[in-house]
PDB file of C-alpha atoms in Angstrom:
ATOM      1  CA  GLY D   1     -31.245  66.486 -22.597  1.00 56.00           C
ATOM      2  CA  ALA D   2     -31.181  64.208 -25.592  1.00 81.00           C
ATOM      3  CA  GLY D   3     -31.222  65.758 -29.031  1.00 93.00           C
ATOM      4  CA  VAL D   4     -32.980  64.577 -32.151  1.00 96.00           C
ATOM      5  CA  SER D   5     -32.027  61.028 -33.088  1.00 96.00           C
ATOM      6  CA  GLN D   6     -32.473  59.228 -36.375  1.00 97.00           C
ATOM      7  CA  SER D   7     -32.153  55.594 -37.338  1.00 96.00           C
ATOM      8  CA  PRO D   8     -30.661  53.948 -39.192  1.00 97.00           C
ATOM      9  CA  ARG D   9     -27.739  56.288 -39.832  1.00 96.00           C
ATOM     10  CA  TYR D  10     -26.966  54.509 -43.102  1.00 97.00           C
ATOM     11  CA  LYS D  11     -29.238  52.469 -45.324  1.00 97.00           C
ATOM     12  CA  VAL D  12     -28.421  50.673 -48.540  1.00 98.00           C
ATOM     13  CA  ALA D  13     -31.394  49.479 -50.562  1.00 97.00           C
ATOM     14  CA  LYS D  14     -31.759  47.739 -53.851  1.00 97.00           C
ATOM     15  CA  ARG D  15     -33.889  49.566 -56.390  1.00 97.00           C
ATOM     16  CA  GLY D  16     -37.510  48.651 -55.842  1.00 97.00           C
ATOM     17  CA  GLN D  17     -37.213  47.924 -52.121  1.00 97.00           C
ATOM     18  CA  ASP D  18     -39.249  49.744 -49.501  1.00 98.00           C
ATOM     19  CA  VAL D  19     -37.435  51.610 -46.711  1.00 98.00           C
ATOM     20  CA  ALA D  20     -38.517  53.155 -43.423  1.00 98.00           C
ATOM     21  CA  LEU D  21     -36.568  55.919 -41.722  1.00 98.00           C
ATOM     22  CA  ARG D  22     -37.211  56.801 -38.094  1.00 98.00           C
ATOM     23  CA  CYS D  23     -36.963  60.106 -36.265  1.00 98.00           C
ATOM     24  CA  ASP D  24     -37.113  60.643 -32.495  1.00 97.00           C
ATOM     25  CA  PRO D  25     -37.592  64.364 -31.847  1.00 97.00           C
ATOM     26  CA  ILE D  26     -36.729  66.264 -28.707  1.00 96.00           C
ATOM     27  CA  SER D  27     -39.307  65.483 -26.066  1.00 93.00           C
ATOM     28  CA  GLY D  28     -42.087  68.070 -26.005  1.00 91.00           C
ATOM     29  CA  HIS D  29     -41.341  69.547 -29.416  1.00 94.00           C
ATOM     30  CA  VAL D  30     -44.608  70.092 -31.199  1.00 93.00           C
ATOM     31  CA  SER D  31     -43.297  70.563 -34.727  1.00 94.00           C
ATOM     32  CA  LEU D  32     -41.407  67.994 -36.752  1.00 97.00           C
ATOM     33  CA  PHE D  33     -39.926  68.404 -40.223  1.00 97.00           C
ATOM     34  CA  TRP D  34     -38.423  66.066 -42.798  1.00 98.00           C
ATOM     35  CA  TYR D  35     -35.892  67.288 -45.358  1.00 97.00           C
ATOM     36  CA  GLN D  36     -34.043  65.689 -48.241  1.00 97.00           C
ATOM     37  CA  GLN D  37     -30.450  66.794 -48.765  1.00 95.00           C
ATOM     38  CA  ALA D  38     -28.770  65.829 -52.016  1.00 94.00           C
ATOM     39  CA  LEU D  39     -24.978  65.850 -52.228  1.00 90.00           C
ATOM     40  CA  GLY D  40     -23.665  69.391 -52.245  1.00 88.00           C
ATOM     41  CA  GLN D  41     -27.099  70.938 -51.759  1.00 91.00           C
ATOM     42  CA  GLY D  42     -29.079  72.510 -48.961  1.00 93.00           C
ATOM     43  CA  PRO D  43     -31.933  70.742 -47.202  1.00 95.00           C
ATOM     44  CA  GLU D  44     -35.116  70.593 -49.288  1.00 96.00           C
ATOM     45  CA  PHE D  45     -38.401  70.556 -47.407  1.00 96.00           C
ATOM     46  CA  LEU D  46     -40.457  67.369 -47.632  1.00 97.00           C
ATOM     47  CA  THR D  47     -43.168  67.514 -44.988  1.00 97.00           C
ATOM     48  CA  TYR D  48     -44.204  69.086 -41.673  1.00 95.00           C
ATOM     49  CA  PHE D  49     -46.150  67.846 -38.657  1.00 96.00           C
ATOM     50  CA  GLN D  50     -47.661  69.712 -35.792  1.00 94.00           C
ATOM     51  CA  ASN D  51     -48.247  67.075 -33.137  1.00 94.00           C
ATOM     52  CA  GLU D  52     -49.787  64.157 -35.053  1.00 95.00           C
ATOM     53  CA  ALA D  53     -51.284  66.297 -37.803  1.00 96.00           C
ATOM     54  CA  GLN D  54     -49.448  66.456 -41.106  1.00 96.00           C
ATOM     55  CA  LEU D  55     -50.003  70.092 -42.016  1.00 94.00           C
ATOM     56  CA  ASP D  56     -47.881  70.320 -45.139  1.00 94.00           C
ATOM     57  CA  LYS D  57     -46.670  67.572 -47.458  1.00 94.00           C
ATOM     58  CA  SER D  58     -46.102  69.731 -50.489  1.00 94.00           C
ATOM     59  CA  GLY D  59     -42.423  68.784 -50.715  1.00 95.00           C
ATOM     60  CA  LEU D  60     -42.889  65.034 -51.037  1.00 97.00           C
ATOM     61  CA  PRO D  61     -41.543  64.270 -54.520  1.00 95.00           C
ATOM     62  CA  SER D  62     -43.993  61.494 -55.396  1.00 94.00           C
ATOM     63  CA  ASP D  63     -46.697  59.273 -53.982  1.00 95.00           C
ATOM     64  CA  ARG D  64     -43.976  56.742 -53.175  1.00 97.00           C
ATOM     65  CA  PHE D  65     -43.076  58.942 -50.209  1.00 98.00           C
ATOM     66  CA  PHE D  66     -45.213  58.723 -47.094  1.00 97.00           C
ATOM     67  CA  ALA D  67     -44.688  60.103 -43.583  1.00 98.00           C
ATOM     68  CA  GLU D  68     -46.535  59.593 -40.343  1.00 97.00           C
ATOM     69  CA  ARG D  69     -46.386  60.674 -36.710  1.00 97.00           C
ATOM     70  CA  PRO D  70     -49.269  58.774 -35.147  1.00 95.00           C
ATOM     71  CA  GLU D  71     -48.803  59.742 -31.484  1.00 93.00           C
ATOM     72  CA  GLY D  72     -47.272  63.151 -31.996  1.00 91.00           C
ATOM     73  CA  SER D  73     -43.739  62.124 -31.094  1.00 94.00           C
ATOM     74  CA  VAL D  74     -41.763  59.573 -33.173  1.00 97.00           C
ATOM     75  CA  SER D  75     -42.088  59.944 -36.926  1.00 98.00           C
ATOM     76  CA  THR D  76     -41.410  57.553 -39.783  1.00 98.00           C
ATOM     77  CA  LEU D  77     -40.651  58.457 -43.369  1.00 98.00           C
ATOM     78  CA  LYS D  78     -41.404  55.601 -45.719  1.00 98.00           C
ATOM     79  CA  ILE D  79     -40.250  55.346 -49.303  1.00 98.00           C
ATOM     80  CA  GLN D  80     -41.828  52.661 -51.430  1.00 98.00           C
ATOM     81  CA  ARG D  81     -40.230  51.108 -54.508  1.00 97.00           C
ATOM     82  CA  THR D  82     -37.015  53.085 -54.080  1.00 97.00           C
ATOM     83  CA  GLN D  83     -35.334  54.565 -57.137  1.00 97.00           C
ATOM     84  CA  GLN D  84     -31.738  55.678 -57.608  1.00 96.00           C
ATOM     85  CA  GLU D  85     -32.796  59.321 -57.553  1.00 96.00           C
ATOM     86  CA  ASP D  86     -33.998  58.779 -53.964  1.00 97.00           C
ATOM     87  CA  SER D  87     -30.363  58.479 -52.835  1.00 97.00           C
ATOM     88  CA  ALA D  88     -29.745  61.358 -50.439  1.00 97.00           C
ATOM     89  CA  VAL D  89     -29.423  62.247 -46.776  1.00 96.00           C
ATOM     90  CA  TYR D  90     -32.786  62.497 -45.060  1.00 97.00           C
ATOM     91  CA  LEU D  91     -32.800  64.974 -42.204  1.00 96.00           C
ATOM     92  CA  CYS D  92     -35.336  65.281 -39.442  1.00 97.00           C
ATOM     93  CA  ALA D  93     -35.730  68.421 -37.338  1.00 96.00           C
ATOM     94  CA  SER D  94     -37.959  69.334 -34.425  1.00 96.00           C
ATOM     95  CA  ARG D  95     -39.009  72.685 -33.031  1.00 93.00           C
ATOM     96  CA  ALA D  96     -40.730  73.902 -29.912  1.00 88.00           C
ATOM     97  CA  GLY D  97     -41.957  77.322 -31.054  1.00 81.00           C
ATOM     98  CA  TYR D  98     -41.641  79.182 -34.310  1.00 76.00           C
ATOM     99  CA  ASN D  99     -37.975  79.834 -34.774  1.00 76.00           C
ATOM    100  CA  GLU D 100     -34.982  77.572 -34.186  1.00 86.00           C
ATOM    101  CA  GLN D 101     -35.032  74.004 -35.491  1.00 92.00           C
ATOM    102  CA  PHE D 102     -32.966  71.214 -33.941  1.00 94.00           C
ATOM    103  CA  PHE D 103     -31.646  68.706 -36.441  1.00 95.00           C
ATOM    104  CA  GLY D 104     -30.838  65.039 -36.167  1.00 96.00           C
ATOM    105  CA  PRO D 105     -27.673  63.562 -37.722  1.00 94.00           C
ATOM    106  CA  GLY D 106     -29.557  62.314 -40.766  1.00 95.00           C
ATOM    107  CA  THR D 107     -29.979  58.983 -42.524  1.00 97.00           C
ATOM    108  CA  ARG D 108     -27.850  58.467 -45.614  1.00 96.00           C
ATOM    109  CA  LEU D 109     -29.851  56.407 -48.102  1.00 98.00           C
ATOM    110  CA  THR D 110     -28.068  54.779 -51.011  1.00 97.00           C
ATOM    111  CA  VAL D 111     -30.185  53.049 -53.628  1.00 97.00           C
ATOM    112  CA  LEU D 112     -28.296  50.615 -55.854  1.00 96.00           C
TER     113      LEU D 112
ATOM    114  CA  ALA H   1     -42.949  82.431 -51.046  1.00 80.00           C
ATOM    115  CA  GLN H   2     -39.430  83.181 -49.884  1.00 87.00           C
ATOM    116  CA  SER H   3     -36.061  82.294 -51.397  1.00 92.00           C
ATOM    117  CA  VAL H   4     -32.417  82.359 -50.357  1.00 95.00           C
ATOM    118  CA  THR H   5     -29.298  82.852 -52.445  1.00 96.00           C
ATOM    119  CA  GLN H   6     -25.854  82.000 -51.164  1.00 96.00           C
ATOM    120  CA  LEU H   7     -23.586  83.638 -53.666  1.00 90.00           C
ATOM    121  CA  ASP H   8     -20.458  81.592 -53.028  1.00 94.00           C
ATOM    122  CA  SER H   9     -20.403  77.814 -53.232  1.00 95.00           C
ATOM    123  CA  GLN H  10     -16.901  77.633 -51.803  1.00 97.00           C
ATOM    124  CA  VAL H  11     -14.777  80.077 -49.807  1.00 97.00           C
ATOM    125  CA  PRO H  12     -11.123  79.206 -49.180  1.00 97.00           C
ATOM    126  CA  VAL H  13      -9.313  81.215 -46.525  1.00 97.00           C
ATOM    127  CA  PHE H  14      -6.151  80.992 -44.455  1.00 97.00           C
ATOM    128  CA  GLU H  15      -6.255  80.381 -40.730  1.00 97.00           C
ATOM    129  CA  GLU H  16      -6.594  83.564 -38.615  1.00 97.00           C
ATOM    130  CA  ALA H  17      -7.844  85.567 -41.607  1.00 98.00           C
ATOM    131  CA  PRO H  18     -11.305  87.209 -41.580  1.00 98.00           C
ATOM    132  CA  VAL H  19     -14.140  85.713 -43.586  1.00 98.00           C
ATOM    133  CA  GLU H  20     -17.546  86.766 -44.881  1.00 97.00           C
ATOM    134  CA  LEU H  21     -20.136  84.339 -46.230  1.00 98.00           C
ATOM    135  CA  ARG H  22     -22.850  86.052 -48.234  1.00 97.00           C
ATOM    136  CA  CYS H  23     -26.578  85.453 -48.080  1.00 97.00           C
ATOM    137  CA  ASN H  24     -29.377  87.309 -49.850  1.00 97.00           C
ATOM    138  CA  TYR H  25     -33.056  86.571 -49.505  1.00 96.00           C
ATOM    139  CA  SER H  26     -36.353  87.564 -51.030  1.00 93.00           C
ATOM    140  CA  SER H  27     -39.725  87.670 -49.347  1.00 89.00           C
ATOM    141  CA  SER H  28     -42.882  89.729 -49.601  1.00 84.00           C
ATOM    142  CA  VAL H  29     -43.367  89.695 -45.827  1.00 86.00           C
ATOM    143  CA  SER H  30     -41.149  90.176 -42.817  1.00 87.00           C
ATOM    144  CA  VAL H  31     -38.706  87.382 -42.131  1.00 89.00           C
ATOM    145  CA  TYR H  32     -36.717  85.482 -39.578  1.00 92.00           C
ATOM    146  CA  LEU H  33     -33.166  84.644 -40.678  1.00 94.00           C
ATOM    147  CA  PHE H  34     -30.794  81.889 -39.598  1.00 95.00           C
ATOM    148  CA  TRP H  35     -27.306  80.593 -40.184  1.00 97.00           C
ATOM    149  CA  TYR H  36     -26.604  76.906 -39.592  1.00 96.00           C
ATOM    150  CA  VAL H  37     -23.328  74.979 -39.726  1.00 96.00           C
ATOM    151  CA  GLN H  38     -22.982  71.362 -40.837  1.00 94.00           C
ATOM    152  CA  TYR H  39     -19.888  69.293 -40.112  1.00 92.00           C
ATOM    153  CA  PRO H  40     -19.267  66.101 -42.123  1.00 87.00           C
ATOM    154  CA  ASN H  41     -21.773  63.342 -41.427  1.00 83.00           C
ATOM    155  CA  GLN H  42     -23.679  65.459 -38.943  1.00 87.00           C
ATOM    156  CA  GLY H  43     -26.941  67.363 -38.877  1.00 89.00           C
ATOM    157  CA  LEU H  44     -27.238  71.131 -38.957  1.00 93.00           C
ATOM    158  CA  GLN H  45     -26.446  73.187 -35.872  1.00 94.00           C
ATOM    159  CA  LEU H  46     -27.678  76.724 -35.303  1.00 94.00           C
ATOM    160  CA  LEU H  47     -24.977  79.414 -35.348  1.00 96.00           C
ATOM    161  CA  LEU H  48     -27.193  82.456 -34.911  1.00 96.00           C
ATOM    162  CA  LYS H  49     -30.611  83.874 -35.698  1.00 94.00           C
ATOM    163  CA  TYR H  50     -32.300  87.192 -36.377  1.00 94.00           C
ATOM    164  CA  LEU H  51     -35.892  87.508 -35.221  1.00 91.00           C
ATOM    165  CA  SER H  52     -36.229  91.224 -34.484  1.00 88.00           C
ATOM    166  CA  GLY H  53     -34.457  94.067 -32.747  1.00 89.00           C
ATOM    167  CA  SER H  54     -30.761  94.787 -33.198  1.00 91.00           C
ATOM    168  CA  THR H  55     -29.626  94.104 -36.738  1.00 91.00           C
ATOM    169  CA  LEU H  56     -26.211  92.873 -35.564  1.00 96.00           C
ATOM    170  CA  VAL H  57     -26.528  89.375 -34.227  1.00 96.00           C
ATOM    171  CA  LYS H  58     -23.798  87.483 -32.398  1.00 96.00           C
ATOM    172  CA  GLY H  59     -23.691  83.711 -32.375  1.00 95.00           C
ATOM    173  CA  ILE H  60     -21.588  80.814 -31.232  1.00 94.00           C
ATOM    174  CA  ASN H  61     -17.943  80.204 -32.095  1.00 92.00           C
ATOM    175  CA  GLY H  62     -17.236  83.913 -32.630  1.00 96.00           C
ATOM    176  CA  PHE H  63     -19.548  84.331 -35.620  1.00 97.00           C
ATOM    177  CA  GLU H  64     -21.786  87.327 -36.188  1.00 97.00           C
ATOM    178  CA  ALA H  65     -24.197  88.455 -38.891  1.00 97.00           C
ATOM    179  CA  GLU H  66     -25.871  91.702 -39.858  1.00 96.00           C
ATOM    180  CA  PHE H  67     -29.424  91.980 -41.118  1.00 95.00           C
ATOM    181  CA  ASN H  68     -29.718  94.602 -43.858  1.00 95.00           C
ATOM    182  CA  LYS H  69     -33.333  95.050 -44.840  1.00 92.00           C
ATOM    183  CA  SER H  70     -32.695  97.498 -47.679  1.00 93.00           C
ATOM    184  CA  GLN H  71     -30.229  95.132 -49.328  1.00 94.00           C
ATOM    185  CA  THR H  72     -32.157  92.005 -48.261  1.00 95.00           C
ATOM    186  CA  SER H  73     -28.947  90.487 -46.969  1.00 96.00           C
ATOM    187  CA  PHE H  74     -27.785  88.572 -43.913  1.00 97.00           C
ATOM    188  CA  HIS H  75     -24.050  88.069 -44.351  1.00 97.00           C
ATOM    189  CA  LEU H  76     -22.094  85.948 -41.881  1.00 98.00           C
ATOM    190  CA  ARG H  77     -18.697  87.142 -40.630  1.00 98.00           C
ATOM    191  CA  LYS H  78     -15.869  86.014 -38.396  1.00 98.00           C
ATOM    192  CA  PRO H  79     -12.811  88.203 -37.714  1.00 97.00           C
ATOM    193  CA  SER H  80     -10.361  85.301 -37.379  1.00 97.00           C
ATOM    194  CA  VAL H  81     -11.081  81.759 -38.508  1.00 97.00           C
ATOM    195  CA  HIS H  82      -9.697  78.476 -37.206  1.00 97.00           C
ATOM    196  CA  ILE H  83      -9.058  75.182 -38.933  1.00 96.00           C
ATOM    197  CA  SER H  84     -12.016  73.787 -36.985  1.00 95.00           C
ATOM    198  CA  ASP H  85     -14.365  76.224 -38.760  1.00 97.00           C
ATOM    199  CA  THR H  86     -14.012  74.172 -41.933  1.00 97.00           C
ATOM    200  CA  ALA H  87     -17.587  73.076 -42.630  1.00 97.00           C
ATOM    201  CA  GLU H  88     -20.679  73.728 -44.735  1.00 97.00           C
ATOM    202  CA  TYR H  89     -22.694  76.825 -43.838  1.00 98.00           C
ATOM    203  CA  PHE H  90     -26.368  77.288 -44.672  1.00 97.00           C
ATOM    204  CA  CYS H  91     -28.454  80.427 -44.612  1.00 97.00           C
ATOM    205  CA  ALA H  92     -32.196  79.981 -44.047  1.00 95.00           C
ATOM    206  CA  VAL H  93     -35.213  82.295 -44.153  1.00 93.00           C
ATOM    207  CA  THR H  94     -38.649  81.900 -42.640  1.00 91.00           C
ATOM    208  CA  ALA H  95     -41.519  84.184 -43.516  1.00 86.00           C
ATOM    209  CA  SER H  96     -43.305  85.332 -40.403  1.00 79.00           C
ATOM    210  CA  GLY H  97     -46.858  84.092 -40.143  1.00 75.00           C
ATOM    211  CA  GLY H  98     -48.246  80.786 -41.307  1.00 71.00           C
ATOM    212  CA  SER H  99     -46.355  77.633 -40.433  1.00 74.00           C
ATOM    213  CA  TYR H 100     -42.883  79.200 -40.426  1.00 84.00           C
ATOM    214  CA  ILE H 101     -41.360  76.560 -42.693  1.00 89.00           C
ATOM    215  CA  PRO H 102     -37.794  77.641 -43.485  1.00 91.00           C
ATOM    216  CA  THR H 103     -36.207  77.747 -46.915  1.00 93.00           C
ATOM    217  CA  PHE H 104     -32.509  76.920 -47.038  1.00 95.00           C
ATOM    218  CA  GLY H 105     -29.808  78.138 -49.363  1.00 96.00           C
ATOM    219  CA  ARG H 106     -27.548  75.760 -51.276  1.00 95.00           C
ATOM    220  CA  GLY H 107     -24.763  76.200 -48.773  1.00 96.00           C
ATOM    221  CA  THR H 108     -21.236  77.633 -48.741  1.00 97.00           C
ATOM    222  CA  SER H 109     -18.289  75.393 -48.098  1.00 97.00           C
ATOM    223  CA  LEU H 110     -15.765  77.203 -45.891  1.00 97.00           C
ATOM    224  CA  ILE H 111     -12.297  75.731 -46.273  1.00 97.00           C
ATOM    225  CA  VAL H 112      -9.695  76.985 -43.816  1.00 97.00           C
ATOM    226  CA  HIS H 113      -6.083  76.358 -44.782  1.00 96.00           C
ATOM    227  CA  PRO H 114      -3.198  76.338 -42.286  1.00 95.00           C
TER     228      PRO H 114
END
């Protein structure tokens, strides 16, 4: 079956622009995660959904970051008024139970 | 809260040589442990996982890892590496109970030379 997909794969934004990053999880996966991965670093947790409920958003770095999953499947991570420090790869992962996560290829965001 | 330490940021090795990538964790509760591999411009892919049972876990591509509770370690090993194993490797820990949100290490870059 299809894996986790993310779009766009690459995004270049001017500082101050708003961006929206999309994640299509594996069909039927209840849990969905967003991570931020800076160059040379491991994934850092941003937020977690179980179905449409956002159960943990403790990793969102500021109120410019917002995530939603309105129907419990596709999720969007929105960053308002982008800053240069937002440049990173944004990874989405989905999970059926409580162990293995399946990752998408990521969206590389570059803020100029 | 749990944490993960990957002691080596980069490990160079020659093709067909053995390799060990080190991972130590800390947690006040029992844990699940994972190793993921990331190739350039791709997402993470699971190599192997420890949930319970046998402490020696075998994964894909000839990798294995051993859970050592007393030393709080989960080191990854391969007896003979290939050029294609060149990638970034991440150790992750999840505390059992709650929402099972994993914490990832900073990663170890495995560089296999011909």
